[in-house]
Amino acid sequence: MPTTTTEAREQQERWQKITSDPLLSELPYKVETNQRGQIVLSPHSLSHSDLQGAVLDLLREHTERGRGLPELPLCTSAGTKQVDVAWASTDRFSEMKETGDPPTLAPEICVEVMSDANTMDEMYQKRALYREAGATEVWIVDQDGQVRFFGDEEEKHSDLVPDFPSHV
């Protein structure tokens, strides 16, 4: 389980300042930080939000005893990232809360929804960061709703949610 290091605590403190800033909280953008603590903004779109909602609905339909989490901030070795959709078992969610806010421990499933602003290289980097933070699986949803499932390697379906569809 990832521990809260001095670097992580500094990121968490920086994130608390960002989220408490009234000017930044009103921005219509997804807010993340990079490895140097700089703020990175990404605009929202209806289609992106729709795919996030569809994934979250399906997770809630196909899982038990856990939490579906939209826009989860996660403290990583390359800054605080916003996981588009996440799922955590009840036990993992408790463990995540113990690491601080934002957590340094990833939920079991982290889902990234592609947008025009994303590249597959960026998705692969986030996949590596989420796995490093403890995610068991990372799913990537393309703009057409096709879902790709990754554990150690790409899989045909999720091991954690085997009946989750490959298209949303």
Short mmCIF file of C-alpha atoms in Angstrom, two decimals, residues 69-129:
data_model
loop_
_atom_site.label_atom_id
_atom_site.label_comp_id
_atom_site.label_asym_id
_atom_site.label_seq_id
_atom_site.Cartn_x
_atom_site.Cartn_y
_atom_site.Cartn_z
CA LEU A 69 -16.41 7.73 -7.70
CA PRO A 70 -16.54 10.46 -10.38
CA GLU A 71 -13.60 12.85 -10.86
CA LEU A 72 -11.49 11.34 -8.08
CA PRO A 73 -8.34 13.32 -7.25
CA LEU A 74 -5.37 10.99 -6.82
CA CYS A 75 -1.94 12.01 -5.60
CA THR A 76 0.63 10.35 -7.90
CA SER A 77 4.37 10.57 -8.42
CA ALA A 78 3.65 13.00 -11.28
CA GLY A 79 1.24 15.32 -9.50
CA THR A 80 -2.43 15.15 -8.59
CA LYS A 81 -4.53 13.61 -11.35
CA GLN A 82 -8.32 13.52 -11.65
CA VAL A 83 -9.44 9.96 -12.42
CA ASP A 84 -12.53 10.34 -14.63
CA VAL A 85 -14.36 7.45 -12.96
CA ALA A 86 -13.16 5.08 -10.25
CA TRP A 87 -14.48 2.14 -8.28
CA ALA A 88 -13.28 1.15 -4.82
CA SER A 89 -14.36 -1.71 -2.60
CA THR A 90 -15.52 -0.72 0.86
CA ASP A 91 -12.23 -1.88 2.40
CA ARG A 92 -10.10 -0.07 -0.21
CA PHE A 93 -12.10 3.12 0.21
CA SER A 94 -11.32 3.06 3.96
CA GLU A 95 -7.62 2.48 3.21
CA MET A 96 -7.65 5.35 0.69
CA LYS A 97 -9.10 7.78 3.24
CA GLU A 98 -6.29 6.89 5.67
CA THR A 99 -3.67 8.16 3.19
CA GLY A 100 -5.05 11.74 3.18
CA ASP A 101 -6.83 13.99 0.74
CA PRO A 102 -6.23 13.53 -2.07
CA PRO A 103 -5.44 9.87 -1.45
CA THR A 104 -2.08 8.40 -2.38
CA LEU A 105 -3.64 4.94 -2.73
CA ALA A 106 -5.62 4.32 -5.91
CA PRO A 107 -8.96 2.54 -5.96
CA GLU A 108 -9.04 -0.93 -7.53
CA ILE A 109 -10.42 0.42 -10.83
CA CYS A 110 -9.43 3.73 -12.47
CA VAL A 111 -11.19 4.71 -15.70
CA GLU A 112 -9.98 7.37 -18.11
CA VAL A 113 -12.32 8.67 -20.83
CA MET A 114 -10.55 9.96 -23.92
CA SER A 115 -11.29 13.42 -25.27
CA ASP A 116 -9.99 15.45 -28.20
CA ALA A 117 -7.29 16.87 -25.94
CA ASN A 118 -5.90 13.42 -24.97
CA THR A 119 -3.34 11.22 -26.66
CA MET A 120 -2.84 7.50 -26.14
CA ASP A 121 0.66 8.28 -24.82
CA GLU A 122 -0.95 10.42 -22.10
CA MET A 123 -3.39 7.60 -21.31
CA TYR A 124 -0.55 5.08 -21.05
CA GLN A 125 1.31 7.47 -18.71
CA LYS A 126 -1.76 7.81 -16.51
CA ARG A 127 -2.24 4.05 -16.61
CA ALA A 128 1.30 3.60 -15.29
CA LEU A 129 0.76 6.25 -12.58
#
